[in-house]
mmCIF file of C-alpha atoms in Angstrom:
data_model
loop_
_atom_site.group_PDB
_atom_site.id
_atom_site.type_symbol
_atom_site.label_atom_id
_atom_site.label_comp_id
_atom_site.label_asym_id
_atom_site.label_seq_id
_atom_site.Cartn_x
_atom_site.Cartn_y
_atom_site.Cartn_z
ATOM 1 C CA GLN A 1 35.200 10.326 -30.838
ATOM 2 C CA LYS A 2 36.874 8.760 -27.650
ATOM 3 C CA GLU A 3 35.216 9.262 -24.195
ATOM 4 C CA VAL A 4 38.495 10.788 -22.898
ATOM 5 C CA GLU A 5 40.992 12.554 -25.213
ATOM 6 C CA GLN A 6 44.815 13.335 -23.919
ATOM 7 C CA ASP A 7 47.506 14.919 -26.384
ATOM 8 C CA PRO A 8 50.099 11.684 -26.475
ATOM 9 C CA GLY A 9 52.801 14.211 -26.768
ATOM 10 C CA PRO A 10 55.789 13.612 -26.595
ATOM 11 C CA LEU A 11 56.320 16.772 -24.154
ATOM 12 C CA SER A 12 60.057 17.615 -23.372
ATOM 13 C CA VAL A 13 60.867 20.543 -20.700
ATOM 14 C CA PRO A 14 63.930 21.547 -19.117
ATOM 15 C CA GLU A 15 64.583 20.718 -15.226
ATOM 16 C CA GLY A 16 62.559 23.299 -13.309
ATOM 17 C CA ALA A 17 59.819 24.183 -15.728
ATOM 18 C CA ILE A 18 56.095 24.151 -14.794
ATOM 19 C CA VAL A 19 54.535 21.495 -16.805
ATOM 20 C CA SER A 20 51.025 21.402 -17.808
ATOM 21 C CA LEU A 21 49.262 18.118 -18.702
ATOM 22 C CA ASN A 22 45.422 17.971 -19.764
ATOM 23 C CA CYS A 23 42.550 15.780 -20.549
ATOM 24 C CA THR A 24 39.176 16.642 -21.948
ATOM 25 C CA TYR A 25 35.924 14.283 -21.788
ATOM 26 C CA SER A 26 32.673 13.901 -23.291
ATOM 27 C CA ASN A 27 30.706 11.794 -20.656
ATOM 28 C CA SER A 28 29.256 14.272 -17.943
ATOM 29 C CA ALA A 29 28.463 11.466 -15.841
ATOM 30 C CA PHE A 30 32.116 10.700 -14.821
ATOM 31 C CA GLN A 31 32.527 11.037 -11.019
ATOM 32 C CA TYR A 32 36.039 10.539 -10.154
ATOM 33 C CA PHE A 33 39.142 11.817 -11.911
ATOM 34 C CA MET A 34 42.481 10.093 -11.570
ATOM 35 C CA TRP A 35 45.928 10.856 -12.734
ATOM 36 C CA TYR A 36 48.649 7.942 -12.926
ATOM 37 C CA ARG A 37 52.258 7.993 -13.712
ATOM 38 C CA GLN A 38 53.748 5.049 -15.650
ATOM 39 C CA TYR A 39 57.570 4.700 -16.062
ATOM 40 C CA SER A 40 59.019 2.708 -18.847
ATOM 41 C CA ARG A 41 58.524 -1.090 -18.431
ATOM 42 C CA LYS A 42 56.359 -0.470 -15.173
ATOM 43 C CA GLY A 43 52.652 -0.738 -14.284
ATOM 44 C CA PRO A 44 50.954 2.720 -13.874
ATOM 45 C CA GLU A 45 50.726 4.014 -10.282
ATOM 46 C CA LEU A 46 48.273 6.673 -8.790
ATOM 47 C CA LEU A 47 49.311 9.896 -8.249
ATOM 48 C CA MET A 48 46.110 11.739 -7.435
ATOM 49 C CA TYR A 49 42.554 11.895 -7.573
ATOM 50 C CA THR A 50 39.738 14.156 -7.190
ATOM 51 C CA TYR A 51 36.072 13.894 -7.113
ATOM 52 C CA SER A 52 34.659 17.509 -7.312
ATOM 53 C CA SER A 53 35.308 20.623 -9.519
ATOM 54 C CA GLY A 54 38.391 22.619 -8.028
ATOM 55 C CA ASN A 55 42.143 21.849 -7.308
ATOM 56 C CA LYS A 56 44.134 19.438 -5.042
ATOM 57 C CA GLU A 57 47.736 19.894 -4.216
ATOM 58 C CA ASP A 58 50.093 17.346 -3.183
ATOM 59 C CA GLY A 59 53.705 18.678 -2.970
ATOM 60 C CA ARG A 60 54.648 19.746 -6.433
ATOM 61 C CA PHE A 61 51.531 18.315 -8.120
ATOM 62 C CA THR A 62 48.193 20.101 -8.567
ATOM 63 C CA ALA A 63 45.242 18.415 -10.052
ATOM 64 C CA GLN A 64 42.431 20.365 -11.440
ATOM 65 C CA VAL A 65 39.007 19.574 -12.473
ATOM 66 C CA ASP A 66 36.525 21.898 -14.521
ATOM 67 C CA LYS A 67 33.375 19.829 -14.650
ATOM 68 C CA SER A 68 31.525 22.627 -16.586
ATOM 69 C CA SER A 69 34.212 22.577 -19.204
ATOM 70 C CA LYS A 70 35.002 18.776 -19.030
ATOM 71 C CA TYR A 71 38.376 19.623 -18.703
ATOM 72 C CA ILE A 72 41.170 18.103 -16.171
ATOM 73 C CA SER A 73 44.670 19.296 -15.592
ATOM 74 C CA LEU A 74 47.864 18.088 -14.079
ATOM 75 C CA PHE A 75 50.411 20.454 -12.977
ATOM 76 C CA ILE A 76 53.910 19.825 -12.231
ATOM 77 C CA ARG A 77 56.238 22.460 -10.492
ATOM 78 C CA ASP A 78 59.831 22.463 -10.563
ATOM 79 C CA SER A 79 59.806 19.481 -12.572
ATOM 80 C CA GLN A 80 62.627 16.916 -12.296
ATOM 81 C CA PRO A 81 64.111 14.342 -14.517
ATOM 82 C CA SER A 82 62.664 11.586 -12.136
ATOM 83 C CA ASP A 83 59.464 13.088 -13.779
ATOM 84 C CA SER A 84 60.136 11.492 -16.929
ATOM 85 C CA ALA A 85 57.165 9.189 -17.458
ATOM 86 C CA THR A 86 53.876 8.791 -19.286
ATOM 87 C CA TYR A 87 51.003 10.677 -17.498
ATOM 88 C CA LEU A 88 47.510 8.900 -17.898
ATOM 89 C CA CYS A 89 44.442 10.785 -16.738
ATOM 90 C CA ALA A 90 41.485 8.453 -15.878
ATOM 91 C CA MET A 91 37.838 9.109 -15.256
ATOM 92 C CA SER A 92 35.645 6.638 -13.356
ATOM 93 C CA TRP A 93 31.858 6.031 -13.773
ATOM 94 C CA GLY A 94 29.359 2.859 -13.210
ATOM 95 C CA GLY A 95 32.221 0.714 -12.075
ATOM 96 C CA LYS A 96 34.459 1.268 -15.023
ATOM 97 C CA LEU A 97 37.766 3.204 -15.262
ATOM 98 C CA ILE A 98 38.542 4.856 -18.604
ATOM 99 C CA PHE A 99 41.917 6.159 -19.528
ATOM 100 C CA GLY A 100 43.310 8.644 -21.759
ATOM 101 C CA GLN A 101 45.892 7.840 -24.090
ATOM 102 C CA GLY A 102 48.733 9.234 -21.940
ATOM 103 C CA THR A 103 51.299 11.904 -22.557
ATOM 104 C CA GLU A 104 54.842 10.957 -22.376
ATOM 105 C CA LEU A 105 56.783 13.612 -20.318
ATOM 106 C CA SER A 106 60.796 13.993 -20.460
ATOM 107 C CA VAL A 107 62.419 16.474 -18.509
ATOM 108 C CA LYS A 108 66.005 17.422 -19.487
ATOM 109 C CA PRO A 109 68.673 17.995 -16.774
ATOM 110 C CA LYS B 1 52.955 -5.439 1.960
ATOM 111 C CA ALA B 2 53.715 -7.365 -1.419
ATOM 112 C CA GLY B 3 52.383 -5.431 -4.538
ATOM 113 C CA VAL B 4 50.505 -7.284 -7.554
ATOM 114 C CA THR B 5 52.267 -9.861 -9.043
ATOM 115 C CA GLN B 6 51.730 -11.102 -12.900
ATOM 116 C CA THR B 7 53.213 -13.832 -14.312
ATOM 117 C CA PRO B 8 54.651 -14.730 -17.107
ATOM 118 C CA ARG B 9 56.505 -11.213 -17.689
ATOM 119 C CA TYR B 10 56.960 -11.881 -21.346
ATOM 120 C CA LEU B 11 55.540 -14.741 -23.716
ATOM 121 C CA ILE B 12 55.945 -15.201 -27.629
ATOM 122 C CA LYS B 13 52.852 -17.144 -29.007
ATOM 123 C CA THR B 14 51.747 -17.521 -32.663
ATOM 124 C CA ARG B 15 48.490 -17.166 -34.230
ATOM 125 C CA GLY B 16 45.630 -19.554 -33.208
ATOM 126 C CA GLN B 17 47.274 -20.795 -29.932
ATOM 127 C CA GLN B 18 45.663 -19.744 -26.455
ATOM 128 C CA VAL B 19 47.360 -18.205 -23.672
ATOM 129 C CA THR B 20 46.591 -17.901 -19.849
ATOM 130 C CA LEU B 21 48.124 -14.894 -17.624
ATOM 131 C CA SER B 22 47.894 -15.023 -13.885
ATOM 132 C CA CYS B 23 47.630 -12.329 -11.369
ATOM 133 C CA SER B 24 48.251 -12.343 -7.698
ATOM 134 C CA PRO B 25 46.562 -9.154 -6.054
ATOM 135 C CA ILE B 26 47.675 -7.333 -2.879
ATOM 136 C CA SER B 27 46.796 -9.124 0.441
ATOM 137 C CA GLY B 28 43.350 -8.331 1.500
ATOM 138 C CA HIS B 29 42.355 -6.832 -2.145
ATOM 139 C CA ARG B 30 39.161 -8.534 -3.348
ATOM 140 C CA SER B 31 38.806 -6.786 -6.859
ATOM 141 C CA VAL B 32 40.870 -7.695 -9.593
ATOM 142 C CA SER B 33 40.747 -5.811 -12.925
ATOM 143 C CA TRP B 34 42.117 -6.405 -16.365
ATOM 144 C CA TYR B 35 43.336 -3.703 -18.911
ATOM 145 C CA GLN B 36 45.086 -4.025 -22.348
ATOM 146 C CA GLN B 37 47.686 -1.363 -23.218
ATOM 147 C CA THR B 38 48.805 -1.008 -26.784
ATOM 148 C CA PRO B 39 50.443 1.944 -28.310
ATOM 149 C CA GLY B 40 47.547 2.819 -30.454
ATOM 150 C CA GLN B 41 44.489 2.141 -28.188
ATOM 151 C CA GLY B 42 46.261 3.234 -24.947
ATOM 152 C CA LEU B 43 44.873 1.268 -21.849
ATOM 153 C CA GLN B 44 41.504 -0.249 -22.398
ATOM 154 C CA PHE B 45 39.382 -2.342 -19.634
ATOM 155 C CA LEU B 46 38.954 -5.924 -20.282
ATOM 156 C CA PHE B 47 36.942 -7.042 -17.218
ATOM 157 C CA GLU B 48 36.608 -6.813 -13.413
ATOM 158 C CA TYR B 49 36.226 -9.353 -10.991
ATOM 159 C CA PHE B 50 35.132 -9.213 -7.504
ATOM 160 C CA SER B 51 34.706 -11.905 -4.944
ATOM 161 C CA GLU B 52 34.897 -14.428 -7.716
ATOM 162 C CA THR B 53 32.315 -12.948 -9.909
ATOM 163 C CA GLN B 54 32.786 -10.709 -13.089
ATOM 164 C CA ARG B 55 31.373 -7.358 -11.916
ATOM 165 C CA ASN B 56 32.069 -5.604 -15.269
ATOM 166 C CA LYS B 57 33.191 -6.233 -18.549
ATOM 167 C CA GLY B 58 34.657 -4.151 -21.438
ATOM 168 C CA ASN B 59 34.097 -4.241 -25.291
ATOM 169 C CA PHE B 60 36.356 -7.126 -25.839
ATOM 170 C CA PRO B 61 35.368 -10.398 -28.249
ATOM 171 C CA GLY B 62 34.522 -13.540 -26.301
ATOM 172 C CA ARG B 63 37.991 -14.773 -26.888
ATOM 173 C CA PHE B 64 39.000 -12.936 -23.724
ATOM 174 C CA SER B 65 38.048 -14.514 -20.636
ATOM 175 C CA GLY B 66 38.930 -14.370 -16.962
ATOM 176 C CA ARG B 67 38.125 -15.902 -13.639
ATOM 177 C CA GLN B 68 38.893 -15.068 -9.985
ATOM 178 C CA PHE B 69 39.567 -17.853 -7.228
ATOM 179 C CA SER B 70 38.495 -17.618 -3.687
ATOM 180 C CA ASN B 71 41.749 -16.253 -2.589
ATOM 181 C CA SER B 72 41.190 -13.457 -5.066
ATOM 182 C CA ARG B 73 44.156 -14.656 -7.661
ATOM 183 C CA SER B 74 42.834 -14.098 -11.340
ATOM 184 C CA GLU B 75 43.619 -15.595 -14.499
ATOM 185 C CA MET B 76 42.634 -14.086 -17.907
ATOM 186 C CA ASN B 77 42.698 -16.375 -21.145
ATOM 187 C CA VAL B 78 42.722 -15.324 -24.637
ATOM 188 C CA SER B 79 41.722 -17.960 -27.075
ATOM 189 C CA THR B 80 42.528 -18.300 -30.807
ATOM 190 C CA LEU B 81 45.035 -15.559 -30.745
ATOM 191 C CA GLU B 82 45.216 -12.959 -33.405
ATOM 192 C CA LEU B 83 48.438 -10.656 -34.181
ATOM 193 C CA GLY B 84 46.486 -7.470 -32.725
ATOM 194 C CA ASP B 85 46.451 -9.267 -29.302
ATOM 195 C CA SER B 86 50.036 -8.428 -28.934
ATOM 196 C CA ALA B 87 50.032 -5.891 -26.046
ATOM 197 C CA LEU B 88 50.830 -5.466 -22.519
ATOM 198 C CA TYR B 89 48.275 -7.086 -20.270
ATOM 199 C CA LEU B 90 48.086 -5.224 -16.959
ATOM 200 C CA CYS B 91 46.248 -6.504 -14.006
ATOM 201 C CA ALA B 92 45.091 -4.104 -11.191
ATOM 202 C CA SER B 93 43.801 -4.768 -7.688
ATOM 203 C CA SER B 94 41.973 -2.572 -5.271
ATOM 204 C CA PRO B 95 39.993 -3.367 -1.957
ATOM 205 C CA GLY B 96 36.870 -3.179 -4.172
ATOM 206 C CA THR B 97 34.552 -0.851 -2.002
ATOM 207 C CA GLY B 98 34.346 2.724 -2.563
ATOM 208 C CA HIS B 99 35.135 4.338 -5.942
ATOM 209 C CA THR B 100 36.788 2.446 -8.483
ATOM 210 C CA GLY B 101 39.808 4.725 -9.446
ATOM 211 C CA GLU B 102 42.350 3.849 -7.019
ATOM 212 C CA LEU B 103 43.923 0.697 -8.550
ATOM 213 C CA PHE B 104 47.284 -0.655 -7.846
ATOM 214 C CA PHE B 105 48.744 -2.146 -11.036
ATOM 215 C CA GLY B 106 51.518 -4.906 -11.507
ATOM 216 C CA GLU B 107 54.093 -4.691 -13.925
ATOM 217 C CA GLY B 108 52.241 -6.608 -16.611
ATOM 218 C CA SER B 109 52.690 -9.541 -19.054
ATOM 219 C CA ARG B 110 53.714 -8.565 -22.455
ATOM 220 C CA LEU B 111 52.383 -10.674 -25.123
ATOM 221 C CA THR B 112 53.740 -11.049 -28.548
ATOM 222 C CA VAL B 113 51.835 -13.032 -31.239
ATOM 223 C CA LEU B 114 53.813 -13.835 -34.211
#
Protein backbone atom coordinates (compact mmCIF):
# COMPACT_ATOMS: atom_id res chain seq x y z
CA GLN A 1 0.00 0.00 0.00
CA LYS A 2 1.33 3.42 -0.97
CA GLU A 3 1.73 6.07 1.71
CA VAL A 4 -0.36 8.49 -0.34
CA GLU A 5 -3.26 7.37 -2.53
CA GLN A 6 -4.79 9.53 -5.22
CA ASP A 7 -7.22 8.57 -7.95
CA PRO A 8 -5.43 9.26 -11.25
CA GLY A 9 -8.66 9.99 -13.12
CA PRO A 10 -8.97 11.32 -15.75
CA LEU A 11 -11.69 13.64 -14.54
CA SER A 12 -13.67 15.66 -17.07
CA VAL A 13 -16.05 18.45 -16.04
CA PRO A 14 -17.91 21.27 -17.81
CA GLU A 15 -16.75 24.84 -17.37
CA GLY A 16 -18.18 26.40 -14.22
CA ALA A 17 -18.44 23.12 -12.31
CA ILE A 18 -17.14 22.59 -8.79
CA VAL A 19 -14.27 20.13 -8.81
CA SER A 20 -13.34 17.94 -5.86
CA LEU A 21 -9.93 16.25 -5.77
CA ASN A 22 -8.96 13.94 -2.94
CA CYS A 23 -6.09 12.04 -1.39
CA THR A 24 -5.84 9.61 1.47
CA TYR A 25 -2.71 8.78 3.40
CA SER A 26 -1.52 6.23 5.90
CA ASN A 27 1.36 7.92 7.74
CA SER A 28 0.06 9.91 10.70
CA ALA A 29 3.45 11.63 10.98
CA PHE A 30 2.77 13.81 7.95
CA GLN A 31 2.81 17.42 9.05
CA TYR A 32 2.39 19.58 5.96
CA PHE A 33 -0.08 19.03 3.15
CA MET A 34 0.31 20.54 -0.28
CA TRP A 35 -1.40 20.67 -3.63
CA TYR A 36 0.65 21.12 -6.77
CA ARG A 37 -0.60 21.75 -10.29
CA GLN A 38 1.28 20.44 -13.31
CA TYR A 39 0.53 21.54 -16.84
CA SER A 40 1.57 19.33 -19.72
CA ARG A 41 5.32 19.43 -20.36
CA LYS A 42 5.91 21.66 -17.34
CA GLY A 43 7.16 21.11 -13.82
CA PRO A 44 4.71 21.11 -10.89
CA GLU A 45 3.90 24.43 -9.24
CA LEU A 46 2.71 24.86 -5.68
CA LEU A 47 -0.94 25.85 -5.40
CA MET A 48 -1.61 25.66 -1.69
CA TYR A 49 -0.23 24.25 1.52
CA THR A 50 -1.75 23.69 4.93
CA TYR A 51 -0.38 22.62 8.27
CA SER A 52 -3.32 21.74 10.43
CA SER A 53 -6.74 20.21 10.01
CA GLY A 54 -9.34 22.56 8.63
CA ASN A 55 -9.92 24.65 5.53
CA LYS A 56 -7.75 27.14 3.71
CA GLU A 57 -9.12 29.29 0.92
CA ASP A 58 -7.33 31.11 -1.86
CA GLY A 59 -9.53 32.59 -4.55
CA ARG A 60 -11.40 29.80 -6.28
CA PHE A 61 -9.37 27.13 -4.48
CA THR A 62 -10.08 25.60 -1.08
CA ALA A 63 -7.83 23.05 0.57
CA GLN A 64 -9.25 20.86 3.30
CA VAL A 65 -7.38 18.60 5.69
CA ASP A 66 -8.93 16.01 8.00
CA LYS A 67 -6.12 14.46 10.00
CA SER A 68 -8.44 12.20 11.97
CA SER A 69 -9.56 10.53 8.73
CA LYS A 70 -6.18 10.95 7.00
CA TYR A 71 -7.92 12.62 4.10
CA ILE A 72 -7.22 15.81 2.19
CA SER A 73 -9.21 17.56 -0.51
CA LEU A 74 -8.88 20.38 -3.00
CA PHE A 75 -12.01 22.12 -4.24
CA ILE A 76 -12.02 24.30 -7.33
CA ARG A 77 -15.03 26.58 -7.74
CA ASP A 78 -16.18 27.98 -11.07
CA SER A 79 -13.70 25.79 -12.91
CA GLN A 80 -12.14 27.20 -16.09
CA PRO A 81 -10.55 25.52 -19.11
CA SER A 82 -7.25 26.99 -17.88
CA ASP A 83 -7.57 24.75 -14.81
CA SER A 84 -7.04 21.71 -17.05
CA ALA A 85 -3.90 20.10 -15.64
CA THR A 86 -2.73 17.30 -13.39
CA TYR A 87 -3.19 17.99 -9.69
CA LEU A 88 -0.82 16.32 -7.27
CA CYS A 89 -1.26 16.13 -3.55
CA ALA A 90 1.90 16.02 -1.48
CA MET A 91 2.74 15.52 2.17
CA SER A 92 5.91 16.10 4.08
CA TRP A 93 7.52 14.55 7.08
CA GLY A 94 11.09 14.21 8.24
CA GLY A 95 12.45 16.27 5.40
CA LYS A 96 10.86 14.17 2.66
CA LEU A 97 8.02 15.10 0.38
CA ILE A 98 5.75 12.27 -0.77
CA PHE A 99 3.51 12.85 -3.77
CA GLY A 100 0.27 11.24 -4.80
CA GLN A 101 -0.07 9.79 -8.27
CA GLY A 102 -1.80 12.94 -9.55
CA THR A 103 -5.32 13.42 -10.93
CA GLU A 104 -5.66 14.55 -14.52
CA LEU A 105 -8.40 17.17 -14.80
CA SER A 106 -9.98 18.42 -18.00
CA VAL A 107 -12.41 21.35 -17.94
CA LYS A 108 -14.48 21.53 -21.11
CA PRO A 109 -15.73 24.90 -22.43
CA LYS B 1 13.82 36.39 -10.67
CA ALA B 2 14.92 33.50 -12.86
CA GLY B 3 13.32 30.12 -12.15
CA VAL B 4 14.89 26.72 -11.84
CA THR B 5 16.81 25.80 -14.97
CA GLN B 6 17.43 22.22 -16.02
CA THR B 7 19.65 21.01 -18.84
CA PRO B 8 19.42 19.20 -21.12
CA ARG B 9 15.65 19.23 -21.65
CA TYR B 10 15.61 16.06 -23.74
CA LEU B 11 18.10 13.29 -24.23
CA ILE B 12 18.26 9.79 -25.61
CA LYS B 13 20.70 7.17 -24.33
CA THR B 14 21.18 3.45 -24.77
CA ARG B 15 21.27 0.78 -22.09
CA GLY B 16 24.53 0.64 -20.21
CA GLN B 17 25.47 4.25 -20.82
CA GLN B 18 25.56 6.91 -18.14
CA VAL B 19 23.97 10.34 -18.03
CA THR B 20 24.51 13.57 -16.13
CA LEU B 21 21.73 16.09 -15.64
CA SER B 22 22.23 19.63 -14.44
CA CYS B 23 20.11 21.97 -12.34
CA SER B 24 20.53 25.65 -11.52
CA PRO B 25 18.30 26.65 -8.59
CA ILE B 26 16.63 29.97 -7.96
CA SER B 27 19.14 32.53 -6.77
CA GLY B 28 19.48 32.37 -3.00
CA HIS B 29 18.01 28.88 -2.67
CA ARG B 30 20.34 26.49 -0.91
CA SER B 31 18.35 23.28 -1.18
CA VAL B 32 18.04 21.25 -4.35
CA SER B 33 15.92 18.11 -4.62
CA TRP B 34 15.63 15.64 -7.45
CA TYR B 35 12.56 13.64 -8.40
CA GLN B 36 11.84 10.98 -10.99
CA GLN B 37 8.43 11.12 -12.64
CA THR B 38 6.96 8.18 -14.58
CA PRO B 39 3.37 7.40 -15.61
CA GLY B 40 3.33 4.26 -13.49
CA GLN B 41 5.02 5.44 -10.29
CA GLY B 42 4.34 9.17 -10.34
CA LEU B 43 6.79 11.50 -8.65
CA GLN B 44 9.40 9.71 -6.59
CA PHE B 45 11.98 11.39 -4.41
CA LEU B 46 15.60 10.72 -5.32
CA PHE B 47 17.65 12.93 -2.99
CA GLU B 48 18.03 16.39 -1.54
CA TYR B 49 21.15 18.47 -1.17
CA PHE B 50 21.60 21.43 1.14
CA SER B 51 24.80 23.44 1.29
CA GLU B 52 26.70 20.78 -0.70
CA THR B 53 25.64 17.95 1.64
CA GLN B 54 23.12 15.23 0.91
CA ARG B 55 20.43 15.78 3.50
CA ASN B 56 17.88 13.15 2.47
CA LYS B 57 17.82 10.18 0.17
CA GLY B 58 15.01 8.18 -1.40
CA ASN B 59 14.86 4.47 -2.17
CA PHE B 60 16.79 4.33 -5.41
CA PRO B 61 19.78 2.09 -6.21
CA GLY B 62 23.32 3.35 -5.96
CA ARG B 63 23.41 3.90 -9.74
CA PHE B 64 21.65 7.18 -8.99
CA SER B 65 23.92 9.76 -7.45
CA GLY B 66 24.13 13.49 -7.15
CA ARG B 67 26.16 16.38 -5.90
CA GLN B 68 25.83 20.04 -5.19
CA PHE B 69 28.39 22.72 -5.79
CA SER B 70 29.26 25.75 -3.69
CA ASN B 71 27.05 27.96 -5.88
CA SER B 72 24.11 25.61 -5.12
CA ARG B 73 24.00 24.25 -8.66
CA SER B 74 23.42 20.52 -8.66
CA GLU B 75 24.02 17.56 -10.91
CA MET B 76 22.63 14.08 -10.83
CA ASN B 77 24.19 11.09 -12.50
CA VAL B 78 22.73 7.76 -13.50
CA SER B 79 25.19 5.05 -14.40
CA THR B 80 24.60 1.80 -16.28
CA LEU B 81 21.28 2.97 -17.65
CA GLU B 82 18.35 0.56 -17.78
CA LEU B 83 15.19 0.79 -19.87
CA GLY B 84 13.22 1.50 -16.70
CA ASP B 85 15.21 4.67 -16.11
CA SER B 86 13.28 6.38 -18.91
CA ALA B 87 11.48 9.18 -17.12
CA LEU B 88 11.14 12.88 -16.56
CA TYR B 89 13.74 13.98 -14.01
CA LEU B 90 12.68 17.03 -12.11
CA CYS B 91 14.81 19.31 -10.04
CA ALA B 92 13.30 21.55 -7.38
CA SER B 93 14.83 24.24 -5.25
CA SER B 94 13.83 25.84 -1.99
CA PRO B 95 15.39 28.19 0.53
CA GLY B 96 16.14 25.09 2.60
CA THR B 97 14.75 26.31 5.87
CA GLY B 98 11.27 25.92 7.24
CA HIS B 99 8.96 23.16 6.11
CA THR B 100 9.93 21.07 3.14
CA GLY B 101 6.79 21.35 1.06
CA GLU B 102 7.34 24.63 -0.77
CA LEU B 103 9.38 23.56 -3.76
CA PHE B 104 10.00 25.38 -7.01
CA PHE B 105 10.35 22.95 -9.88
CA GLY B 106 12.16 23.22 -13.16
CA GLU B 107 10.63 21.93 -16.38
CA GLY B 108 12.55 18.70 -16.19
CA SER B 109 14.94 16.64 -18.27
CA ARG B 110 13.19 13.94 -20.26
CA LEU B 111 15.41 10.88 -20.55
CA THR B 112 14.68 8.09 -22.98
CA VAL B 113 16.72 4.91 -22.68
CA LEU B 114 16.73 2.64 -25.74
